[in-house]
Tab-separated table of C-alpha atoms (C1' of nucleotides) in Angstrom:
chain	number	residue	atom	x	y	z
A	1	VAL	CA	2.147	25.050	-10.796
A	2	PHE	CA	2.048	24.782	-14.726
A	3	VAL	CA	-1.126	22.595	-15.588
A	4	SER	CA	-1.317	21.599	-18.920
A	5	GLY	CA	-4.634	22.217	-20.728
A	6	GLU	CA	-3.822	19.316	-22.988
A	7	ALA	CA	-4.633	15.489	-22.471
A	8	THR	CA	-0.918	14.420	-21.966
A	9	ILE	CA	-1.262	11.960	-18.990
A	10	LEU	CA	-1.522	8.262	-19.973
A	11	HIS	CA	-2.797	5.589	-18.028
A	12	ALA	CA	-1.394	2.025	-19.263
A	13	ASP	CA	-2.922	-0.957	-17.770
A	14	LEU	CA	-2.222	-4.607	-18.642
A	15	ASP	CA	-5.542	-6.467	-19.128
A	16	ALA	CA	-6.032	-9.480	-16.796
A	17	PHE	CA	-2.431	-9.405	-16.541
A	18	PHE	CA	-1.500	-12.919	-14.744
A	19	ALA	CA	-4.226	-14.733	-16.952
A	20	SER	CA	-2.830	-12.888	-20.039
A	21	VAL	CA	0.809	-14.160	-19.049
A	22	GLU	CA	-0.660	-17.736	-18.704
A	23	GLN	CA	-2.468	-17.604	-22.099
A	24	ARG	CA	0.476	-16.160	-23.975
A	25	ASP	CA	2.496	-18.977	-22.610
A	26	ASP	CA	0.261	-21.970	-23.081
A	27	PRO	CA	-1.382	-21.650	-26.503
A	28	ARG	CA	-4.169	-24.056	-25.231
A	29	LEU	CA	-5.652	-21.406	-22.901
A	30	ARG	CA	-6.039	-18.886	-25.452
A	31	GLY	CA	-9.867	-18.275	-26.098
A	32	ARG	CA	-10.704	-20.218	-23.040
A	33	PRO	CA	-11.870	-19.145	-19.745
A	34	VAL	CA	-8.677	-18.948	-17.405
A	35	ILE	CA	-8.792	-18.355	-13.637
A	36	VAL	CA	-5.316	-17.964	-11.984
A	37	GLY	CA	-5.201	-18.844	-8.176
A	38	GLY	CA	-7.168	-21.956	-6.853
A	39	GLY	CA	-8.195	-20.810	-3.203
A	40	VAL	CA	-8.883	-17.239	-4.306
A	41	VAL	CA	-9.015	-15.853	-7.784
A	42	MET	CA	-5.916	-13.752	-8.553
A	43	ALA	CA	-6.736	-12.932	-12.050
A	44	ALA	CA	-9.644	-14.143	-14.524
A	45	SER	CA	-9.343	-13.779	-18.418
A	46	TYR	CA	-12.022	-12.060	-20.103
A	47	GLU	CA	-13.464	-15.400	-21.254
A	48	ALA	CA	-13.990	-16.039	-17.632
A	49	ARG	CA	-14.992	-12.754	-16.434
A	50	ALA	CA	-17.963	-13.228	-18.988
A	51	HIS	CA	-19.416	-15.659	-16.744
A	52	GLY	CA	-19.282	-13.166	-13.652
A	53	VAL	CA	-15.974	-14.465	-12.370
A	54	ARG	CA	-13.846	-11.776	-10.582
A	55	SER	CA	-10.712	-11.420	-8.876
A	56	ALA	CA	-10.445	-11.879	-5.134
A	57	MET	CA	-13.688	-14.099	-5.507
A	58	GLY	CA	-13.545	-17.276	-3.547
A	59	GLY	CA	-12.370	-20.310	-5.894
A	60	ALA	CA	-15.552	-22.230	-5.138
A	61	ARG	CA	-17.954	-19.568	-6.289
A	62	ALA	CA	-15.884	-18.999	-9.363
A	63	ARG	CA	-16.020	-22.781	-10.337
A	64	ARG	CA	-19.687	-22.521	-9.988
A	65	LEU	CA	-20.186	-19.609	-12.158
A	66	CYS	CA	-17.779	-21.062	-14.909
A	67	PRO	CA	-17.364	-24.649	-14.800
A	68	ASP	CA	-15.356	-24.881	-18.102
A	69	ALA	CA	-12.587	-22.591	-16.672
A	70	VAL	CA	-9.165	-23.899	-16.733
A	71	ILE	CA	-7.578	-23.115	-13.210
A	72	VAL	CA	-3.765	-22.589	-13.078
A	73	GLU	CA	-1.416	-21.792	-10.287
A	74	PRO	CA	0.348	-18.562	-10.649
A	75	HIS	CA	3.901	-18.145	-11.942
A	76	PHE	CA	5.029	-15.100	-10.450
A	77	SER	CA	8.642	-15.286	-11.924
A	78	ALA	CA	6.932	-15.182	-15.356
A	79	TYR	CA	4.666	-12.132	-14.397
A	80	VAL	CA	7.817	-10.252	-13.064
A	81	GLU	CA	9.824	-10.811	-16.077
A	82	ALA	CA	6.553	-9.910	-18.064
A	83	SER	CA	6.354	-6.575	-16.277
A	84	ARG	CA	10.118	-5.524	-16.368
A	85	ALA	CA	9.719	-5.903	-20.228
A	86	VAL	CA	6.506	-3.761	-20.382
A	87	PHE	CA	8.150	-0.915	-18.183
A	88	ASP	CA	11.135	-0.738	-20.173
A	89	ILE	CA	8.994	-0.128	-23.036
A	90	PHE	CA	7.058	2.554	-20.939
A	91	ARG	CA	10.315	4.269	-20.035
A	92	ASN	CA	11.368	4.264	-23.595
A	93	ALA	CA	8.204	6.079	-24.511
A	94	ALA	CA	8.276	8.637	-21.547
A	95	PRO	CA	10.637	10.553	-19.625
A	96	VAL	CA	8.352	10.426	-16.629
A	97	VAL	CA	6.822	6.922	-15.440
A	98	GLU	CA	5.005	6.475	-12.270
A	99	ALA	CA	4.791	2.591	-11.675
A	100	MET	CA	1.241	1.943	-9.650
A	101	SER	CA	1.573	-1.629	-9.555
A	102	ILE	CA	3.101	-4.592	-11.268
A	103	ASP	CA	0.871	-3.969	-14.215
A	104	GLU	CA	0.025	-0.384	-14.530
A	105	ALA	CA	1.727	3.042	-14.859
A	106	PHE	CA	1.033	6.486	-15.368
A	107	LEU	CA	3.190	8.305	-18.269
A	108	ASP	CA	3.503	12.085	-18.835
A	109	VAL	CA	4.022	12.500	-22.607
A	110	SER	CA	3.708	16.481	-22.290
A	111	GLY	CA	6.412	18.138	-24.602
A	112	LEU	CA	7.148	14.988	-26.912
A	113	GLU	CA	4.939	16.015	-29.891
A	114	ARG	CA	7.793	16.772	-32.106
A	115	ILE	CA	9.717	13.847	-31.317
A	116	SER	CA	7.255	11.332	-30.656
A	117	GLY	CA	3.871	12.477	-31.908
A	118	ARG	CA	0.484	13.122	-30.431
A	119	PRO	CA	-0.530	11.580	-26.828
A	120	ALA	CA	-2.841	9.375	-28.881
A	121	GLU	CA	-0.370	8.516	-31.257
A	122	ILE	CA	2.371	7.434	-28.445
A	123	ALA	CA	-0.602	5.549	-26.698
A	124	ALA	CA	-1.234	3.553	-29.992
A	125	ARG	CA	2.376	2.816	-30.315
A	126	LEU	CA	2.850	1.775	-26.899
A	127	ARG	CA	-0.177	-0.943	-27.369
A	128	ARG	CA	1.578	-2.020	-30.536
A	129	GLU	CA	4.856	-2.379	-28.952
A	130	VAL	CA	3.634	-4.248	-25.870
A	131	ARG	CA	1.522	-6.575	-28.080
A	132	GLU	CA	4.474	-7.302	-30.454
A	133	GLN	CA	7.400	-7.563	-28.023
A	134	VAL	CA	5.759	-8.787	-24.934
A	135	GLY	CA	2.892	-10.500	-26.359
A	136	LEU	CA	0.137	-9.176	-23.761
A	137	PRO	CA	-2.791	-7.140	-24.351
A	138	LEU	CA	-2.556	-3.205	-23.097
A	139	SER	CA	-5.325	-0.685	-22.567
A	140	VAL	CA	-4.517	2.799	-22.342
A	141	GLY	CA	-6.364	5.908	-21.124
A	142	VAL	CA	-5.373	9.463	-22.293
A	143	ALA	CA	-6.553	12.474	-20.394
A	144	ARG	CA	-5.579	15.882	-18.784
A	145	THR	CA	-5.518	14.529	-15.398
A	146	LYS	CA	-4.395	11.261	-13.805
A	147	HIS	CA	-7.901	10.525	-12.602
A	148	LEU	CA	-9.429	10.976	-15.765
A	149	ALA	CA	-6.894	8.976	-17.584
A	150	LYS	CA	-7.212	6.206	-15.008
A	151	VAL	CA	-10.953	5.993	-15.492
A	152	ALA	CA	-10.555	6.126	-19.287
A	153	SER	CA	-7.964	3.224	-19.266
A	154	GLY	CA	-10.785	1.159	-17.195
A	155	ALA	CA	-13.272	2.224	-19.893
A	156	ALA	CA	-11.092	1.350	-22.771
A	157	LYS	CA	-10.605	-2.527	-21.544
A	158	PRO	CA	-10.221	-4.863	-22.846
A	159	ASP	CA	-7.537	-4.176	-25.404
A	160	GLY	CA	-8.471	-0.633	-26.086
A	161	LEU	CA	-7.373	2.952	-26.284
A	162	LEU	CA	-9.585	5.852	-24.978
A	163	VAL	CA	-8.916	9.627	-25.132
A	164	VAL	CA	-10.799	12.141	-23.152
A	165	PRO	CA	-10.394	15.351	-24.857
A	166	PRO	CA	-10.367	18.450	-22.313
A	167	ASP	CA	-13.846	19.764	-23.733
A	168	GLY	CA	-15.526	16.235	-22.995
A	169	GLU	CA	-14.585	15.619	-19.521
A	170	GLU	CA	-17.623	16.523	-17.769
A	171	ALA	CA	-19.872	14.509	-20.352
A	172	PHE	CA	-17.694	11.642	-19.510
A	173	LEU	CA	-17.480	11.776	-15.949
A	174	HIS	CA	-21.031	12.769	-14.718
A	175	PRO	CA	-23.079	9.717	-16.015
A	176	LEU	CA	-20.483	7.495	-14.237
A	177	PRO	CA	-21.663	5.410	-11.081
A	178	VAL	CA	-19.861	6.641	-8.057
A	179	GLU	CA	-18.062	3.607	-7.537
A	180	ALA	CA	-16.230	4.220	-10.771
A	181	LEU	CA	-14.392	7.088	-9.240
A	182	TRP	CA	-10.716	5.956	-8.281
A	183	GLY	CA	-10.619	5.611	-4.293
A	184	VAL	CA	-14.398	5.012	-3.801
A	185	GLY	CA	-14.973	1.328	-2.766
A	186	PRO	CA	-17.856	-0.601	-1.514
A	187	LYS	CA	-18.120	1.103	1.833
A	188	THR	CA	-18.010	4.643	0.489
A	189	THR	CA	-20.471	3.555	-2.360
A	190	GLU	CA	-22.944	2.034	0.276
A	191	LYS	CA	-22.950	5.325	2.082
A	192	LEU	CA	-23.433	7.399	-0.866
A	193	ASN	CA	-26.082	5.266	-2.288
A	194	ALA	CA	-27.979	5.389	1.117
A	195	ARG	CA	-28.055	9.054	0.405
A	196	GLY	CA	-29.622	8.890	-3.112
A	197	ILE	CA	-26.183	9.653	-4.545
A	198	ARG	CA	-25.614	7.005	-7.329
A	199	THR	CA	-23.568	9.007	-10.161
A	200	VAL	CA	-20.696	11.344	-10.195
A	201	GLY	CA	-23.248	13.878	-11.204
A	202	ASP	CA	-25.176	13.365	-8.200
A	203	LEU	CA	-22.131	13.754	-6.243
A	204	ALA	CA	-21.171	17.154	-7.944
A	205	ARG	CA	-24.609	18.432	-6.393
A	206	ARG	CA	-23.462	17.926	-2.918
A	207	SER	CA	-21.491	20.508	-1.220
A	208	GLU	CA	-17.959	19.609	0.215
A	209	GLY	CA	-19.081	19.829	3.797
A	210	THR	CA	-21.910	17.394	3.243
A	211	LEU	CA	-19.295	15.016	1.905
A	212	VAL	CA	-16.860	15.465	4.543
A	213	SER	CA	-19.578	15.101	7.315
A	214	LEU	CA	-20.687	11.844	5.562
A	215	LEU	CA	-17.208	10.342	4.577
A	216	GLY	CA	-14.793	12.026	6.916
A	217	ARG	CA	-12.128	14.736	6.157
A	218	ALA	CA	-10.017	13.266	3.506
A	219	SER	CA	-12.519	11.100	1.877
A	220	GLY	CA	-15.204	13.797	1.689
A	221	ARG	CA	-12.948	16.333	0.151
A	222	HIS	CA	-11.328	13.805	-2.250
A	223	ALA	CA	-14.646	12.610	-3.577
A	224	HIS	CA	-15.854	16.315	-3.884
A	225	ALA	CA	-12.687	17.357	-6.087
A	226	LEU	CA	-13.079	14.244	-8.317
A	227	ALA	CA	-16.469	14.623	-8.995
A	228	HIS	CA	-15.704	18.417	-9.993
A	229	ASN	CA	-13.297	17.187	-12.203
A	230	ARG	CA	-10.333	18.687	-10.034
A	231	ASP	CA	-7.251	16.495	-9.705
A	232	PRO	CA	-3.980	18.463	-9.502
A	233	ARG	CA	-1.751	15.482	-9.005
A	234	ARG	CA	1.188	15.387	-11.392
A	235	VAL	CA	3.081	12.147	-12.578
A	236	GLU	CA	6.156	11.441	-10.554
A	237	ARG	CA	8.887	9.184	-10.496
A	238	THR	CA	8.027	6.095	-8.700
A	239	ARG	CA	8.721	6.395	-5.086
A	240	GLY	CA	10.386	3.713	-2.756
A	241	ARG	CA	8.046	1.711	-0.726
A	242	ARG	CA	7.368	2.391	2.668
A	243	SER	CA	6.707	-1.060	4.001
A	244	PHE	CA	7.785	-4.690	3.481
A	245	GLY	CA	5.458	-7.369	4.445
A	246	SER	CA	4.739	-11.054	3.993
A	247	GLN	CA	1.732	-13.034	5.301
A	248	CYS	CA	0.444	-16.457	5.006
A	249	ALA	CA	-3.100	-17.834	5.281
A	250	LEU	CA	-3.318	-21.100	7.382
A	251	GLY	CA	-6.573	-22.763	6.190
A	252	ARG	CA	-9.259	-23.911	8.773
A	253	SER	CA	-7.339	-26.741	10.667
A	254	THR	CA	-6.353	-26.071	14.170
A	255	THR	CA	-2.673	-24.757	14.592
A	256	SER	CA	-0.455	-25.406	17.381
A	257	PHE	CA	1.347	-22.269	18.780
A	258	GLU	CA	4.735	-23.876	18.264
A	259	SER	CA	3.930	-24.373	14.614
A	260	LEU	CA	3.146	-20.900	14.294
A	261	ASP	CA	6.709	-19.881	15.221
A	262	VAL	CA	8.036	-21.886	12.255
A	263	THR	CA	5.746	-19.812	10.334
A	264	LEU	CA	6.813	-16.754	11.841
A	265	ILE	CA	10.458	-17.465	11.172
A	266	ALA	CA	9.800	-17.902	7.546
A	267	LEU	CA	7.777	-14.930	7.304
A	268	VAL	CA	10.491	-12.769	8.846
A	269	ASP	CA	13.084	-14.269	6.860
A	270	ARG	CA	11.361	-13.453	3.536
A	271	VAL	CA	10.679	-9.870	4.692
A	272	THR	CA	14.198	-9.084	6.117
A	273	ARG	CA	15.882	-10.707	3.040
A	274	ARG	CA	14.022	-8.444	0.604
A	275	MET	CA	14.827	-5.597	2.818
A	276	ARG	CA	18.648	-6.291	2.729
A	277	ALA	CA	18.580	-6.915	-1.156
A	278	LYS	CA	17.041	-3.253	-1.371
A	279	GLY	CA	19.328	-2.022	1.043
A	280	ARG	CA	16.581	-0.698	3.362
A	281	ALA	CA	15.816	-0.746	6.878
A	282	GLY	CA	12.751	-0.074	8.959
A	283	ARG	CA	11.661	0.903	12.617
A	284	THR	CA	8.167	-0.436	12.977
A	285	VAL	CA	7.396	-4.194	13.266
A	286	VAL	CA	3.764	-5.058	12.627
A	287	LEU	CA	2.196	-8.446	13.485
A	288	ARG	CA	-0.929	-9.253	11.338
A	289	LEU	CA	-3.206	-11.993	12.764
A	290	ARG	CA	-6.622	-13.195	11.625
A	291	TYR	CA	-8.567	-15.309	14.058
A	292	GLY	CA	-10.648	-18.585	13.522
A	293	ASP	CA	-13.735	-16.184	12.977
A	294	TYR	CA	-11.883	-14.331	10.273
A	295	THR	CA	-11.704	-11.094	12.322
A	296	ARG	CA	-8.148	-9.317	12.005
A	297	ILE	CA	-5.972	-7.473	14.271
A	298	THR	CA	-2.448	-5.818	14.029
A	299	ARG	CA	0.077	-5.549	16.742
A	300	SER	CA	3.173	-3.245	16.353
A	301	ARG	CA	6.081	-2.236	18.028
A	302	THR	CA	8.491	0.835	17.097
A	303	LEU	CA	12.110	-0.037	17.837
A	304	PRO	CA	14.494	3.088	18.684
A	305	PHE	CA	16.449	2.534	15.395
A	306	PRO	CA	15.761	1.043	11.855
A	307	THR	CA	16.811	-2.393	11.051
A	308	ALA	CA	16.718	-5.292	8.565
A	309	ALA	CA	18.175	-7.770	10.945
A	310	SER	CA	16.294	-10.964	11.064
A	311	GLU	CA	17.008	-11.688	14.671
A	312	THR	CA	15.612	-8.263	15.653
A	313	VAL	CA	12.577	-8.399	13.595
A	314	LEU	CA	12.046	-11.869	14.850
A	315	ALA	CA	12.613	-11.012	18.492
A	316	THR	CA	10.261	-8.156	18.348
A	317	ALA	CA	7.709	-10.009	16.189
A	318	ARG	CA	7.881	-13.108	18.857
A	319	GLY	CA	7.074	-10.600	21.574
A	320	LEU	CA	3.997	-9.449	19.910
A	321	LEU	CA	2.959	-12.963	19.053
A	322	ALA	CA	3.403	-14.185	22.662
A	323	ALA	CA	1.044	-11.387	23.723
A	324	ALA	CA	-1.576	-12.590	21.465
A	325	ARG	CA	-1.214	-16.207	22.537
A	326	PRO	CA	-4.062	-16.372	24.865
A	327	ASP	CA	-6.456	-14.952	21.955
A	328	ILE	CA	-4.999	-17.382	19.601
A	329	GLU	CA	-5.401	-20.509	21.587
A	330	ARG	CA	-9.043	-19.408	22.193
A	331	ARG	CA	-10.067	-18.212	18.998
A	332	GLY	CA	-8.079	-20.160	16.465
A	333	ILE	CA	-5.942	-18.716	13.999
A	334	THR	CA	-6.206	-18.549	9.972
A	335	LEU	CA	-3.665	-15.905	9.103
A	336	VAL	CA	-0.120	-14.727	10.269
A	337	GLY	CA	1.720	-11.885	8.478
A	338	VAL	CA	4.646	-9.638	9.286
A	339	ALA	CA	5.381	-6.417	7.965
A	340	VAL	CA	8.329	-3.734	8.635
A	341	SER	CA	7.262	-0.211	8.226
A	342	GLY	CA	8.666	2.969	8.847
A	343	ILE	CA	11.248	2.656	6.212
A	344	ASP	CA	14.126	5.141	6.637
A	345	GLY	CA	15.662	5.548	3.406
A	346	ALA	CA	19.016	3.558	2.504
A	347	GLY	CA	20.874	4.588	5.916
A	348	VAL	CA	22.959	2.125	7.906
A	349	GLN	CA	21.771	-0.888	9.389
A	350	LEU	CA	23.041	-1.711	12.856
A	351	GLU	CA	22.648	-5.216	13.646
A	352	LEU	CA	23.102	-5.577	17.412
A	353	PRO	CA	21.383	-7.974	19.763
A	354	LEU	CA	18.243	-6.705	21.451
A	355	ASP	CA	19.090	-7.810	25.012
A	356	GLY	CA	21.090	-5.069	25.759
A	357	PRO	CA	23.993	-2.400	24.415
A	358	ASP	CA	27.067	-4.002	22.865
A	359	THR	CA	29.459	-1.133	22.306
A	360	ALA	CA	32.040	-3.267	20.725
A	361	ALA	CA	29.626	-4.232	18.107
A	362	LEU	CA	28.611	-0.586	17.580
A	363	ASP	CA	32.213	0.269	16.915
A	364	LEU	CA	32.628	-2.323	14.516
A	365	VAL	CA	29.604	-0.880	12.401
A	366	LEU	CA	30.917	2.515	12.811
A	367	ASP	CA	34.401	1.417	11.466
A	368	GLN	CA	32.416	0.155	8.310
A	369	VAL	CA	30.456	3.161	8.005
A	370	ARG	CA	33.783	5.333	8.189
A	371	GLU	CA	35.517	3.196	5.486
A	372	ARG	CA	32.541	3.715	3.308
A	373	PHE	CA	31.844	7.062	3.760
A	374	GLY	CA	35.197	8.742	4.943
A	375	PRO	CA	36.716	9.062	8.327
A	376	GLY	CA	34.603	12.185	9.536
A	377	ALA	CA	31.123	10.429	8.511
A	378	VAL	CA	30.482	9.320	11.995
A	379	THR	CA	31.616	10.007	15.567
A	380	ARG	CA	29.951	8.833	18.791
A	381	ALA	CA	28.964	12.356	19.888
A	382	GLY	CA	27.447	12.821	16.437
A	383	LEU	CA	25.582	9.530	16.786
A	384	LEU	CA	24.232	10.691	20.362
A	385	ARG	CA	23.223	14.130	18.876
A	386	ARG	CA	21.503	12.744	15.888
A	387	GLY	CA	19.932	9.894	17.311
A	388	PRO	CA	18.864	10.171	20.775
A	389	ARG	CA	16.407	7.419	20.928
A	390	LEU	CA	19.175	5.103	19.633
A	391	ALA	CA	21.606	6.709	22.251
A	392	ALA	CA	19.264	6.329	24.924
A	393	TRP	CA	18.686	2.616	24.114
A	394	LEU	CA	22.756	1.940	23.600
A	395	PHE	CA	23.674	3.674	26.563
A	396	PRO	CA	20.905	3.856	29.090
A	397	GLY	CA	21.257	6.256	32.159
A	398	GLU	CA	24.114	8.274	30.524
A	399	ASP	CA	23.373	11.745	29.720
A	400	HIS	CA	22.468	12.151	26.074
A	401	ASP	CA	22.276	15.808	26.017
A	402	VAL	CA	25.736	15.819	24.095
B	1	DT	C1'	-19.096	-14.177	-0.959
B	2	DC	C1'	-16.599	-18.373	3.231
B	3	DT	C1'	-12.301	-15.089	1.917
B	4	DG	C1'	-4.557	-14.549	-1.325
B	5	DG	C1'	-0.921	-11.558	-0.947
B	6	DG	C1'	1.113	-7.256	-1.519
B	7	DG	C1'	0.734	-2.585	-0.872
B	8	DT	C1'	-1.028	2.927	0.329
B	9	DC	C1'	-2.974	6.735	3.032
B	10	DC	C1'	-6.204	8.248	6.912
B	11	DT	C1'	-8.232	8.678	11.646
B	12	DA	C1'	-8.523	8.994	16.382
B	13	DG	C1'	-6.787	8.467	20.961
B	14	DG	C1'	-3.106	8.717	24.292
B	15	DA	C1'	1.458	9.793	25.915
B	16	DC	C1'	4.653	13.291	26.066
B	17	DC	C1'	6.808	17.904	24.954
B	18	DC	C1'	7.438	22.999	25.280
C	1	DT	C1'	-4.784	22.963	41.458
C	2	DC	C1'	-7.022	24.136	37.310
C	3	DT	C1'	-5.928	25.332	32.794
C	4	DG	C1'	-3.967	27.207	26.979
C	5	DG	C1'	-2.288	26.187	22.886
C	6	DG	C1'	0.741	24.053	19.596
C	7	DG	C1'	3.265	20.152	18.299
C	8	DT	C1'	5.128	15.109	17.501
C	9	DC	C1'	5.333	9.998	17.705
C	10	DC	C1'	3.081	5.583	18.542
C	11	DT	C1'	-0.627	2.295	18.174
C	12	DA	C1'	-4.913	0.406	16.330
C	13	DG	C1'	-8.231	0.019	13.111
C	14	DG	C1'	-10.372	0.836	8.569
C	15	DA	C1'	-10.920	1.933	3.633
C	16	DC	C1'	-9.083	1.095	-0.445
C	17	DC	C1'	-6.112	-0.627	-4.552
C	18	DC	C1'	-4.022	-4.189	-7.603
DNA sequence: TCTGGGGTCCTAGGACCC
DNA sequence: TCTGGGGTCCTAGGACCC
């Protein structure tokens, strides 16, 4: 594996994204503390952050901290549109762009020097173009590894650019608190602090074995590697998502089991609609619940075949919900969510009733597949051979060892 | 701190297979 | 009947990220 010795990875991150879009679209909000989302803070402008407001904070607390804040409802379509425009600029600037979320991405600009200039110049241009063409502040970190670039963009905020030169990496990394590491959250920070490990430098002095026994195998190794500035991850093209989900918080008032079904139908419809729009199907239906005391559980069921059909997902989710009914009625319910995971690539969706095999419907689907992919694309024998689970479900009791 | 909505990855036990 | 060693898949929960 070729590992560049140059700082050619950019991490580009829009500042206070939702809040910045709101300030861009309403001049009255500029220069004022802005909070997006009333119940829970979804984004806070830097003016609001100066008062201690943070995202994911309860709305009541945020208003106490910053009584002058303007609270606006989110405008998701505006955010999606702004994000598209920004990513167009990213893709214009670098051959490999890896989207991390709606508002941040890694860019690999190695080998572009003669065409586009040095990484720091590309980063500066990126910031200028996003500001001029989309009207939003962008911070960029430039470094030799993804992790350093990510931490650097955070340190550059707001509206800044920070390059970590290869010979300044340890000096940059070691004084940072452990929670500055990407992947070290509140729980891990607490465990580490309890052991007197407060900075990345402290972390680097502990052995991998010590960290593994403290944090578990993957987290321990990860923390150890990052503290020693080892991060071989390359910037890769954004992968397809691995699950589709939707959830709905219900508030504190008691909810009847019957009205829960209405919510469930809407959630399943949203999820499967999005899956069909992307041409994806998945095998595992996950029901997410949060009881009245805010404890969470998940219940899941894996189907023998991938689907994006509303009826199939709904029937499965209903089954999971029915099993939880006694608990829901005893403890109350404050959130319902549905997700479909185990996404099987594009693939073919078989939309069949759950209550038993329907070979006529199957033949119809197979005809459509042949029409699209050619007459030899699928045969029943091939189906049996390649999808034993599906075959067992479609033709129970038959010999599937074809 | 009285808690949205969308995701990712890891761990661990049990069933099952060869 | 007790027991190896290697593996996959499913389910549930937890930590983390934006």
